[in-house]
Amino acid sequence: MRPRMRICLSAALAGAGLILSGCANPSVGSDRDDPTQPVTLKFWHGWSNTAEVKAIDDSIARFEKLHPNITVKTVNNVSDATVNQALRAGGDDAPDVVSSFTTNNVGQYCSSGMWVNLDPFMKKTGVEKTKVFPKTFLDYTNYQGNQCALPLLADSYGLYYNKDAFREAGIERPPRTMSEFKRDAAKLTKRKPNGSLARAGFVPNFRLYQNSPDRLFAQWGPKYFDGEGKARLSKDPRSKQFFATQRELIAAQGGYAALEKFRTTFGDEMSSQSSFMTQKAAMHLDGEWRGLMLEEGKAKFDWGTAPLPVPDDQADTYGRGFLTGTVAGIAHSSKHQNAAWELVKFLTTDTDQVVRFANAIHNVPSTFAALKSPKLDADPAFRTFIDIARNPHSTALPPSVNGGQYVVSLQDFSYDVEAGKVPDLDRGLRELDAQIDTDNLQSVN
């Protein structure tokens, strides 16, 4: 179970050394090593939960059994900031294999040269990536043709809904279109005698938990950049449709001020006092890990999962969702790149390994074969997210040269839109595009 944490501050990205890709000066490693000779690899990853770390350690044990000449020393709970500092410094203490939860930064990993291009390694070992990985997963692990990372499990986002509340409101199934979403959200909203909210149908406010705007926007299938890498949100009519729908969802449940006030009564996202667990929200946007949390927390109501609704004029895309995931790569500074590739290949392409790891930490597998495996967790709630990951209309954020800075800009803009601080949406979107383009230009100069 590994929740995705939203990007909150551009300063955090800057502090991680992930704003100016031009600053990278990676140490030169070697791809001339013999992977059959005794070697010790250093693998740095971000997992820290006891069960997650055990799942990684079990994976390494399986790898070492297959490759008795390779010893892997792992370091857990490592941030992108720490990894990038180590790779810039180089030397014997730097990792050989690295993983990251932040797919938004793939553009910088690739463009900076700190992670090596994996295509040559795949070619010489017979890995045909388009036959192994779904296209969306390949999209968020390469930048401008440089496949410097591969998917290492994925996360997909969908809808959790309170079946008891649905039955009480006379709603037979979860909504599939945005018009049904607004209708059901209003029917599910309950108020106290004084008029304040007792339960929201769905809290669309962008500051709530996993409600980063890009996740709901994915239901429209937006295109953030044109072929030249220029921001184009203002030129895409789906941008205005998205914001209009979000504001209509807010209006249907009493308005922004009422929902924001209600939001402050929710407990921490990962606690037993979160909004869905306490039945203060009848529908909830979240990833596949939430189901396990609801089971372990012994939720006191009947609940189910479904894909998020889609725009009415794209009803045929129902089943889609937002995708992201963990990525793995090889440090450019590694002098054992062929041996490192053996580890990356095992972790990302071995079907049995991918399925066992996915089942262990309750994440979505990231290969065609693993997604179809009969050994995959058969829990119906989890299967919803498998289906979302397999849906050809599901999308991920495109990599950018300055990492996730454009997502931060979108978030800041979205906060103002939902609060009614953007009177001219067309102008606001043009200014957002200009800001994103300026940030991207600065990052390469």
Short mmCIF file of C-alpha atoms in Angstrom, two decimals:
data_model
loop_
_atom_site.label_atom_id
_atom_site.label_comp_id
_atom_site.label_asym_id
_atom_site.label_seq_id
_atom_site.Cartn_x
_atom_site.Cartn_y
_atom_site.Cartn_z
CA MET A 1 0.00 0.00 0.00
CA ARG A 2 1.62 3.19 -1.16
CA PRO A 3 -0.41 6.38 -1.40
CA ARG A 4 0.55 8.95 -3.97
CA MET A 5 1.38 12.28 -2.42
CA ARG A 6 0.58 15.35 -4.45
CA ILE A 7 3.18 17.92 -5.40
CA CYS A 8 2.60 20.82 -3.02
CA LEU A 9 5.33 23.40 -3.47
CA SER A 10 7.62 24.41 -6.27
CA ALA A 11 10.15 25.20 -3.56
CA ALA A 12 10.17 21.51 -2.67
CA LEU A 13 11.12 20.70 -6.23
CA ALA A 14 13.84 23.31 -6.21
CA GLY A 15 15.13 21.95 -2.92
CA ALA A 16 15.30 18.52 -4.46
CA GLY A 17 17.54 19.82 -7.21
CA LEU A 18 14.79 19.13 -9.73
CA ILE A 19 14.20 22.52 -11.30
CA LEU A 20 17.29 23.26 -13.35
CA SER A 21 18.15 20.25 -15.44
CA GLY A 22 21.03 22.16 -16.95
CA CYS A 23 22.81 21.98 -13.60
CA ALA A 24 23.27 18.22 -13.86
CA ASN A 25 26.80 17.01 -14.38
CA PRO A 26 26.53 13.26 -13.85
CA SER A 27 29.65 11.20 -13.31
CA VAL A 28 30.45 8.90 -16.20
CA GLY A 29 29.88 5.22 -15.49
CA SER A 30 30.43 2.13 -17.62
CA ASP A 31 28.34 -0.30 -19.65
CA ARG A 32 31.35 -2.53 -20.34
CA ASP A 33 31.08 -4.64 -17.21
CA ASP A 34 30.52 -8.40 -17.31
CA PRO A 35 27.19 -9.15 -15.53
CA THR A 36 28.25 -12.75 -14.91
CA GLN A 37 31.17 -11.73 -12.68
CA PRO A 38 30.83 -11.21 -8.89
CA VAL A 39 29.59 -7.72 -8.16
CA THR A 40 27.75 -5.76 -5.48
CA LEU A 41 25.01 -3.36 -6.57
CA LYS A 42 23.52 -0.55 -4.54
CA PHE A 43 19.75 -0.14 -4.93
CA TRP A 44 18.06 2.96 -3.47
CA HIS A 45 14.28 3.12 -3.18
CA GLY A 46 11.61 5.14 -1.43
CA TRP A 47 9.54 2.49 0.35
CA SER A 48 9.59 2.75 4.14
CA ASN A 49 6.55 0.89 5.47
CA THR A 50 7.60 -2.38 7.15
CA ALA A 51 5.50 -4.56 4.83
CA GLU A 52 6.70 -2.67 1.76
CA VAL A 53 10.36 -2.97 2.72
CA LYS A 54 9.85 -6.69 3.32
CA ALA A 55 8.30 -7.01 -0.14
CA ILE A 56 11.37 -5.34 -1.65
CA ASP A 57 13.75 -7.51 0.37
CA ASP A 58 11.86 -10.63 -0.73
CA SER A 59 12.15 -9.46 -4.34
CA ILE A 60 15.89 -8.98 -3.96
CA ALA A 61 16.23 -12.43 -2.42
CA ARG A 62 14.49 -13.94 -5.46
CA PHE A 63 16.80 -11.99 -7.77
CA GLU A 64 19.96 -13.05 -5.94
CA LYS A 65 18.85 -16.68 -6.13
CA LEU A 66 18.65 -16.34 -9.91
CA HIS A 67 21.92 -14.37 -10.06
CA PRO A 68 24.19 -15.79 -7.33
CA ASN A 69 27.11 -13.67 -8.55
CA ILE A 70 25.24 -10.42 -7.84
CA THR A 71 24.78 -9.09 -4.33
CA VAL A 72 22.32 -6.25 -3.87
CA LYS A 73 22.53 -3.83 -0.97
CA THR A 74 19.35 -1.81 -0.53
CA VAL A 75 18.75 1.57 1.06
CA ASN A 76 15.10 2.36 1.76
CA ASN A 77 13.12 5.55 2.42
CA VAL A 78 15.29 7.59 0.03
CA SER A 79 13.82 10.77 -1.46
CA ASP A 80 14.35 12.08 -4.98
CA ALA A 81 16.34 14.92 -3.45
CA THR A 82 18.81 12.53 -1.84
CA VAL A 83 19.13 10.40 -4.97
CA ASN A 84 19.81 13.38 -7.20
CA GLN A 85 22.38 14.84 -4.83
CA ALA A 86 24.19 11.48 -4.78
CA LEU A 87 24.10 11.12 -8.56
CA ARG A 88 25.45 14.62 -9.06
CA ALA A 89 28.26 13.91 -6.64
CA GLY A 90 29.04 10.48 -8.12
CA GLY A 91 31.69 8.33 -6.51
CA ASP A 92 31.63 4.88 -4.97
CA ASP A 93 28.78 5.71 -2.57
CA ALA A 94 26.29 6.59 -5.32
CA PRO A 95 23.57 4.03 -6.16
CA ASP A 96 23.63 1.80 -9.23
CA VAL A 97 19.87 1.25 -9.45
CA VAL A 98 17.32 3.82 -8.36
CA SER A 99 13.55 4.02 -8.10
CA SER A 100 11.22 6.97 -7.67
CA PHE A 101 7.55 7.49 -6.88
CA THR A 102 7.59 10.78 -8.80
CA THR A 103 6.86 10.13 -12.46
CA ASN A 104 6.58 13.89 -12.97
CA ASN A 105 10.37 14.08 -12.75
CA VAL A 106 11.12 11.57 -15.51
CA GLY A 107 11.70 14.42 -17.97
CA GLN A 108 14.54 15.64 -15.81
CA TYR A 109 15.99 12.21 -15.15
CA CYS A 110 16.25 11.68 -18.92
CA SER A 111 17.23 15.17 -20.10
CA SER A 112 19.86 15.65 -17.38
CA GLY A 113 21.63 12.42 -18.26
CA MET A 114 21.62 11.22 -14.65
CA TRP A 115 19.65 8.09 -15.62
CA VAL A 116 20.92 6.09 -18.61
CA ASN A 117 18.89 5.31 -21.71
CA LEU A 118 17.64 1.75 -21.29
CA ASP A 119 16.82 1.09 -24.94
CA PRO A 120 20.29 -0.32 -25.78
CA PHE A 121 20.08 -2.71 -22.81
CA MET A 122 16.62 -3.88 -23.87
CA LYS A 123 17.76 -4.37 -27.44
CA LYS A 124 20.75 -6.55 -26.57
CA THR A 125 18.74 -8.70 -24.13
CA GLY A 126 15.68 -9.11 -26.35
CA VAL A 127 13.15 -7.07 -24.37
CA GLU A 128 10.55 -5.59 -26.76
CA LYS A 129 9.14 -2.85 -24.59
CA THR A 130 5.95 -2.25 -26.61
CA LYS A 131 5.04 -5.91 -26.14
CA VAL A 132 5.82 -5.86 -22.43
CA PHE A 133 4.39 -2.55 -21.18
CA PRO A 134 1.11 -0.73 -21.93
CA LYS A 135 1.63 2.45 -23.94
CA THR A 136 0.55 4.80 -21.14
CA PHE A 137 3.19 3.35 -18.82
CA LEU A 138 5.85 3.81 -21.49
CA ASP A 139 4.65 7.38 -22.03
CA TYR A 140 5.44 8.41 -18.46
CA THR A 141 8.81 6.63 -18.35
CA ASN A 142 10.47 8.28 -21.35
CA TYR A 143 11.19 11.82 -22.45
CA GLN A 144 11.67 12.86 -26.07
CA GLY A 145 12.53 9.31 -27.07
CA ASN A 146 14.92 8.65 -24.19
CA GLN A 147 13.64 5.61 -22.28
CA CYS A 148 15.62 6.32 -19.13
CA ALA A 149 13.16 4.55 -16.81
CA LEU A 150 10.78 1.59 -16.81
CA PRO A 151 7.53 1.12 -14.88
CA LEU A 152 7.85 -0.60 -11.51
CA LEU A 153 4.18 -1.11 -10.53
CA ALA A 154 1.53 1.52 -11.07
CA ASP A 155 -1.28 3.41 -9.39
CA SER A 156 -4.66 4.05 -10.95
CA TYR A 157 -7.37 6.35 -9.65
CA GLY A 158 -11.06 5.65 -9.46
CA LEU A 159 -14.22 6.19 -7.44
CA TYR A 160 -15.02 4.74 -4.02
CA TYR A 161 -18.69 4.93 -3.14
CA ASN A 162 -20.84 4.20 -0.09
CA LYS A 163 -23.34 1.56 -1.16
CA ASP A 164 -25.49 2.12 1.94
CA ALA A 165 -25.80 5.81 1.12
CA PHE A 166 -26.62 4.97 -2.49
CA ARG A 167 -29.41 2.61 -1.44
CA GLU A 168 -30.78 5.21 0.98
CA ALA A 169 -30.86 7.80 -1.83
CA GLY A 170 -32.42 5.37 -4.30
CA ILE A 171 -29.39 5.35 -6.61
CA GLU A 172 -28.91 1.98 -8.30
CA ARG A 173 -25.33 2.23 -9.59
CA PRO A 174 -22.32 4.55 -9.50
CA PRO A 175 -22.43 7.47 -11.96
CA ARG A 176 -20.82 7.02 -15.37
CA THR A 177 -21.12 10.51 -16.84
CA MET A 178 -20.48 13.93 -15.37
CA SER A 179 -24.16 14.86 -15.52
CA GLU A 180 -24.98 11.72 -13.48
CA PHE A 181 -22.11 12.61 -11.15
CA LYS A 182 -23.58 16.05 -10.40
CA ARG A 183 -27.10 14.63 -10.01
CA ASP A 184 -25.98 11.89 -7.62
CA ALA A 185 -23.71 14.19 -5.62
CA ALA A 186 -26.67 16.48 -4.96
CA LYS A 187 -28.99 13.58 -4.01
CA LEU A 188 -26.40 12.14 -1.62
CA THR A 189 -25.74 15.44 0.15
CA LYS A 190 -27.29 15.64 3.63
CA ARG A 191 -27.64 18.66 5.88
CA LYS A 192 -28.05 19.20 9.58
CA PRO A 193 -31.10 21.06 10.94
CA ASN A 194 -29.09 24.30 10.93
CA GLY A 195 -28.35 23.89 7.22
CA SER A 196 -24.68 22.97 7.53
CA LEU A 197 -23.35 19.90 5.75
CA ALA A 198 -23.59 16.52 7.46
CA ARG A 199 -22.50 14.59 4.38
CA ALA A 200 -21.34 15.64 0.94
CA GLY A 201 -22.09 13.54 -2.09
CA PHE A 202 -18.61 14.20 -3.43
CA VAL A 203 -16.13 16.83 -2.30
CA PRO A 204 -14.50 18.16 -5.50
CA ASN A 205 -12.31 20.77 -3.77
CA PHE A 206 -8.76 20.56 -5.09
CA ARG A 207 -7.11 20.81 -1.67
CA LEU A 208 -8.74 17.60 -0.45
CA TYR A 209 -6.43 14.59 -0.12
CA GLN A 210 -5.74 13.14 -3.59
CA ASN A 211 -7.90 15.68 -5.45
CA SER A 212 -5.04 17.25 -7.37
CA PRO A 213 -6.75 18.78 -10.45
CA ASP A 214 -4.75 16.70 -12.93
CA ARG A 215 -6.39 13.54 -11.58
CA LEU A 216 -9.96 14.59 -12.28
CA PHE A 217 -8.89 16.38 -15.48
CA ALA A 218 -7.63 13.02 -16.79
CA GLN A 219 -11.28 12.04 -17.38
CA TRP A 220 -11.33 14.57 -20.23
CA GLY A 221 -8.13 13.23 -21.82
CA PRO A 222 -6.38 16.60 -22.01
CA LYS A 223 -3.27 17.35 -24.03
CA TYR A 224 -1.00 19.61 -21.98
CA PHE A 225 1.67 20.36 -24.60
CA ASP A 226 1.86 20.66 -28.38
CA GLY A 227 4.43 18.97 -30.60
CA GLU A 228 6.99 21.68 -29.80
CA GLY A 229 6.55 21.36 -26.05
CA LYS A 230 4.48 24.54 -25.70
CA ALA A 231 1.64 24.59 -23.17
CA ARG A 232 -1.76 24.47 -24.88
CA LEU A 233 -4.35 24.30 -22.10
CA SER A 234 -5.93 27.56 -23.26
CA LYS A 235 -6.38 26.14 -26.76
CA ASP A 236 -8.12 22.97 -25.60
CA PRO A 237 -11.88 23.38 -25.06
CA ARG A 238 -11.74 20.50 -22.60
CA SER A 239 -9.95 22.78 -20.12
CA LYS A 240 -12.96 25.06 -19.80
CA GLN A 241 -15.32 22.07 -19.70
CA PHE A 242 -13.33 20.58 -16.84
CA PHE A 243 -13.39 23.72 -14.71
CA ALA A 244 -17.08 24.34 -15.49
CA THR A 245 -17.95 20.81 -14.34
CA GLN A 246 -15.93 21.15 -11.15
CA ARG A 247 -17.67 24.40 -10.27
CA GLU A 248 -21.07 22.84 -11.04
CA LEU A 249 -20.27 19.98 -8.68
CA ILE A 250 -19.47 22.53 -5.99
CA ALA A 251 -22.62 24.56 -6.64
CA ALA A 252 -24.82 21.43 -6.52
CA GLN A 253 -23.76 20.85 -2.91
CA GLY A 254 -24.03 24.29 -1.43
CA GLY A 255 -21.11 26.27 -2.80
CA TYR A 256 -17.39 26.61 -2.30
CA ALA A 257 -17.46 28.28 1.13
CA ALA A 258 -19.72 25.60 2.59
CA LEU A 259 -17.62 22.74 1.20
CA GLU A 260 -14.35 24.33 2.32
CA LYS A 261 -15.73 24.78 5.83
CA PHE A 262 -16.89 21.16 5.80
CA ARG A 263 -13.48 20.02 4.56
CA THR A 264 -11.82 21.43 7.67
CA THR A 265 -13.79 18.92 9.78
CA PHE A 266 -12.18 15.92 8.06
CA GLY A 267 -9.43 13.93 9.70
CA ASP A 268 -6.07 13.07 8.19
CA GLU A 269 -6.19 11.29 4.83
CA MET A 270 -4.46 8.18 6.15
CA SER A 271 -6.34 7.99 9.44
CA SER A 272 -9.58 6.37 10.55
CA GLN A 273 -11.07 9.87 10.60
CA SER A 274 -10.74 10.51 6.88
CA SER A 275 -13.84 11.81 5.12
CA PHE A 276 -14.91 8.60 3.38
CA MET A 277 -14.21 6.35 6.37
CA THR A 278 -16.34 8.57 8.63
CA GLN A 279 -19.10 8.73 5.97
CA LYS A 280 -18.83 12.49 5.60
CA ALA A 281 -18.43 11.91 1.87
CA ALA A 282 -20.52 9.36 -0.03
CA MET A 283 -18.15 9.28 -3.00
CA HIS A 284 -14.40 9.66 -2.98
CA LEU A 285 -11.57 9.90 -5.54
CA ASP A 286 -8.62 7.69 -4.61
CA GLY A 287 -6.13 5.04 -5.67
CA GLU A 288 -6.16 1.27 -5.36
CA TRP A 289 -4.53 1.29 -1.92
CA ARG A 290 -7.65 2.79 -0.27
CA GLY A 291 -9.51 -0.53 -0.50
CA LEU A 292 -6.99 -2.29 1.71
CA MET A 293 -7.16 0.59 4.18
CA LEU A 294 -10.94 0.32 4.34
CA GLU A 295 -10.70 -3.41 4.98
CA GLU A 296 -8.02 -3.07 7.64
CA GLY A 297 -9.93 -0.19 9.24
CA LYS A 298 -13.12 -2.30 9.31
CA ALA A 299 -15.30 0.31 7.62
CA LYS A 300 -18.78 0.32 9.16
CA PHE A 301 -20.63 0.52 5.85
CA ASP A 302 -20.92 -1.34 2.58
CA TRP A 303 -18.68 0.17 -0.08
CA GLY A 304 -17.67 -0.43 -3.67
CA THR A 305 -15.36 0.83 -6.39
CA ALA A 306 -15.90 2.03 -9.94
CA PRO A 307 -14.14 4.14 -12.56
CA LEU A 308 -14.60 7.88 -12.24
CA PRO A 309 -17.32 9.35 -14.46
CA VAL A 310 -16.42 10.81 -17.85
CA PRO A 311 -17.77 13.83 -19.77
CA ASP A 312 -21.15 13.19 -21.35
CA ASP A 313 -19.77 13.69 -24.86
CA GLN A 314 -17.09 11.05 -24.17
CA ALA A 315 -19.36 8.40 -22.66
CA ASP A 316 -17.66 5.72 -24.75
CA THR A 317 -14.44 6.25 -22.76
CA TYR A 318 -16.02 5.23 -19.46
CA GLY A 319 -13.61 3.01 -17.57
CA ARG A 320 -10.67 5.35 -18.01
CA GLY A 321 -8.71 6.97 -15.18
CA PHE A 322 -5.54 8.73 -14.14
CA LEU A 323 -2.39 6.60 -14.03
CA THR A 324 0.95 7.11 -12.39
CA GLY A 325 3.47 4.81 -10.76
CA THR A 326 6.88 3.96 -9.46
CA VAL A 327 9.74 4.02 -11.95
CA ALA A 328 13.13 2.32 -11.94
CA GLY A 329 16.35 3.20 -13.71
CA ILE A 330 20.11 2.91 -13.78
CA ALA A 331 22.40 5.67 -12.55
CA HIS A 332 24.65 7.13 -15.24
CA SER A 333 27.49 7.06 -12.72
CA SER A 334 27.21 3.28 -12.20
CA LYS A 335 30.25 1.30 -13.31
CA HIS A 336 28.16 -1.88 -13.29
CA GLN A 337 25.41 -0.93 -15.73
CA ASN A 338 24.98 -4.37 -17.29
CA ALA A 339 24.60 -6.01 -13.90
CA ALA A 340 22.31 -3.15 -12.88
CA TRP A 341 20.20 -3.84 -15.97
CA GLU A 342 19.77 -7.45 -14.87
CA LEU A 343 18.18 -6.17 -11.65
CA VAL A 344 16.00 -3.58 -13.39
CA LYS A 345 14.92 -6.17 -15.97
CA PHE A 346 13.96 -8.64 -13.25
CA LEU A 347 12.02 -6.11 -11.18
CA THR A 348 10.10 -4.64 -14.12
CA THR A 349 9.62 -7.42 -16.69
CA ASP A 350 9.59 -10.78 -14.88
CA THR A 351 5.89 -11.65 -14.73
CA ASP A 352 6.00 -13.76 -11.57
CA GLN A 353 8.06 -11.10 -9.78
CA VAL A 354 5.78 -8.24 -10.86
CA VAL A 355 2.64 -10.12 -9.76
CA ARG A 356 4.10 -11.15 -6.40
CA PHE A 357 5.30 -7.63 -5.70
CA ALA A 358 1.95 -6.12 -6.75
CA ASN A 359 0.02 -8.49 -4.50
CA ALA A 360 2.39 -7.83 -1.59
CA ILE A 361 2.00 -4.04 -1.57
CA HIS A 362 -1.45 -3.82 -3.19
CA ASN A 363 -0.37 -1.80 -6.23
CA VAL A 364 -1.28 -2.28 -9.87
CA PRO A 365 1.14 -4.38 -11.96
CA SER A 366 2.73 -2.63 -14.92
CA THR A 367 3.13 -5.27 -17.66
CA PHE A 368 0.58 -6.78 -20.04
CA ALA A 369 1.32 -10.28 -18.80
CA ALA A 370 1.08 -9.40 -15.10
CA LEU A 371 -2.19 -7.51 -15.60
CA LYS A 372 -3.68 -10.71 -17.07
CA SER A 373 -2.10 -13.14 -14.62
CA PRO A 374 -4.46 -15.55 -12.82
CA LYS A 375 -2.17 -15.21 -9.79
CA LEU A 376 -3.08 -11.55 -9.40
CA ASP A 377 -5.21 -10.57 -6.39
CA ALA A 378 -8.81 -11.39 -7.33
CA ASP A 379 -10.45 -8.94 -4.92
CA PRO A 380 -13.25 -7.24 -6.94
CA ALA A 381 -12.50 -3.80 -5.47
CA PHE A 382 -8.87 -4.11 -6.55
CA ARG A 383 -9.86 -5.47 -9.95
CA THR A 384 -11.59 -2.16 -10.71
CA PHE A 385 -8.19 -0.47 -10.69
CA ILE A 386 -6.64 -3.23 -12.79
CA ASP A 387 -9.33 -2.59 -15.40
CA ILE A 388 -8.67 1.17 -15.25
CA ALA A 389 -4.97 0.53 -15.83
CA ARG A 390 -5.80 -1.67 -18.83
CA ASN A 391 -8.24 0.82 -20.36
CA PRO A 392 -6.73 2.33 -23.55
CA HIS A 393 -8.23 5.74 -22.73
CA SER A 394 -6.50 6.03 -19.34
CA THR A 395 -3.83 8.73 -19.26
CA ALA A 396 -0.79 9.83 -17.30
CA LEU A 397 0.86 13.21 -16.98
CA PRO A 398 3.38 13.89 -19.75
CA PRO A 399 7.02 14.25 -18.67
CA SER A 400 8.43 17.76 -18.75
CA VAL A 401 11.94 19.15 -18.71
CA ASN A 402 11.29 20.85 -15.36
CA GLY A 403 9.63 17.92 -13.69
CA GLY A 404 6.28 18.61 -12.08
CA GLN A 405 6.50 22.40 -12.00
CA TYR A 406 3.72 22.73 -14.58
CA VAL A 407 1.47 20.63 -12.32
CA VAL A 408 2.19 23.01 -9.45
CA SER A 409 1.21 25.93 -11.69
CA LEU A 410 -2.00 24.13 -12.66
CA GLN A 411 -2.79 23.47 -9.01
CA ASP A 412 -2.28 27.09 -7.98
CA PHE A 413 -4.45 28.26 -10.87
CA SER A 414 -7.14 25.70 -10.02
CA TYR A 415 -7.31 26.87 -6.40
CA ASP A 416 -8.12 30.36 -7.65
CA VAL A 417 -10.68 29.11 -10.17
CA GLU A 418 -12.69 27.10 -7.65
CA ALA A 419 -12.61 30.02 -5.19
CA GLY A 420 -14.08 32.36 -7.83
CA LYS A 421 -10.90 34.43 -8.17
CA VAL A 422 -10.57 34.01 -11.94
CA PRO A 423 -13.33 36.13 -13.54
CA ASP A 424 -12.05 35.60 -17.10
CA LEU A 425 -11.23 31.90 -17.53
CA ASP A 426 -9.99 32.30 -21.10
CA ARG A 427 -7.50 34.95 -20.07
CA GLY A 428 -6.51 32.98 -17.00
CA LEU A 429 -5.75 29.88 -19.09
CA ARG A 430 -3.65 31.93 -21.51
CA GLU A 431 -1.67 33.32 -18.59
CA LEU A 432 -1.26 29.80 -17.19
CA ASP A 433 0.17 28.61 -20.53
CA ALA A 434 2.56 31.57 -20.57
CA GLN A 435 3.72 30.78 -17.03
CA ILE A 436 4.34 27.13 -17.87
CA ASP A 437 6.29 28.05 -21.00
CA THR A 438 8.38 30.58 -19.09
CA ASP A 439 9.22 28.03 -16.40
CA ASN A 440 10.19 25.46 -19.02
CA LEU A 441 12.40 27.95 -20.84
CA GLN A 442 14.18 28.95 -17.64
CA SER A 443 14.86 25.33 -16.77
CA VAL A 444 16.87 24.71 -19.94
CA ASN A 445 18.83 27.98 -19.93
#
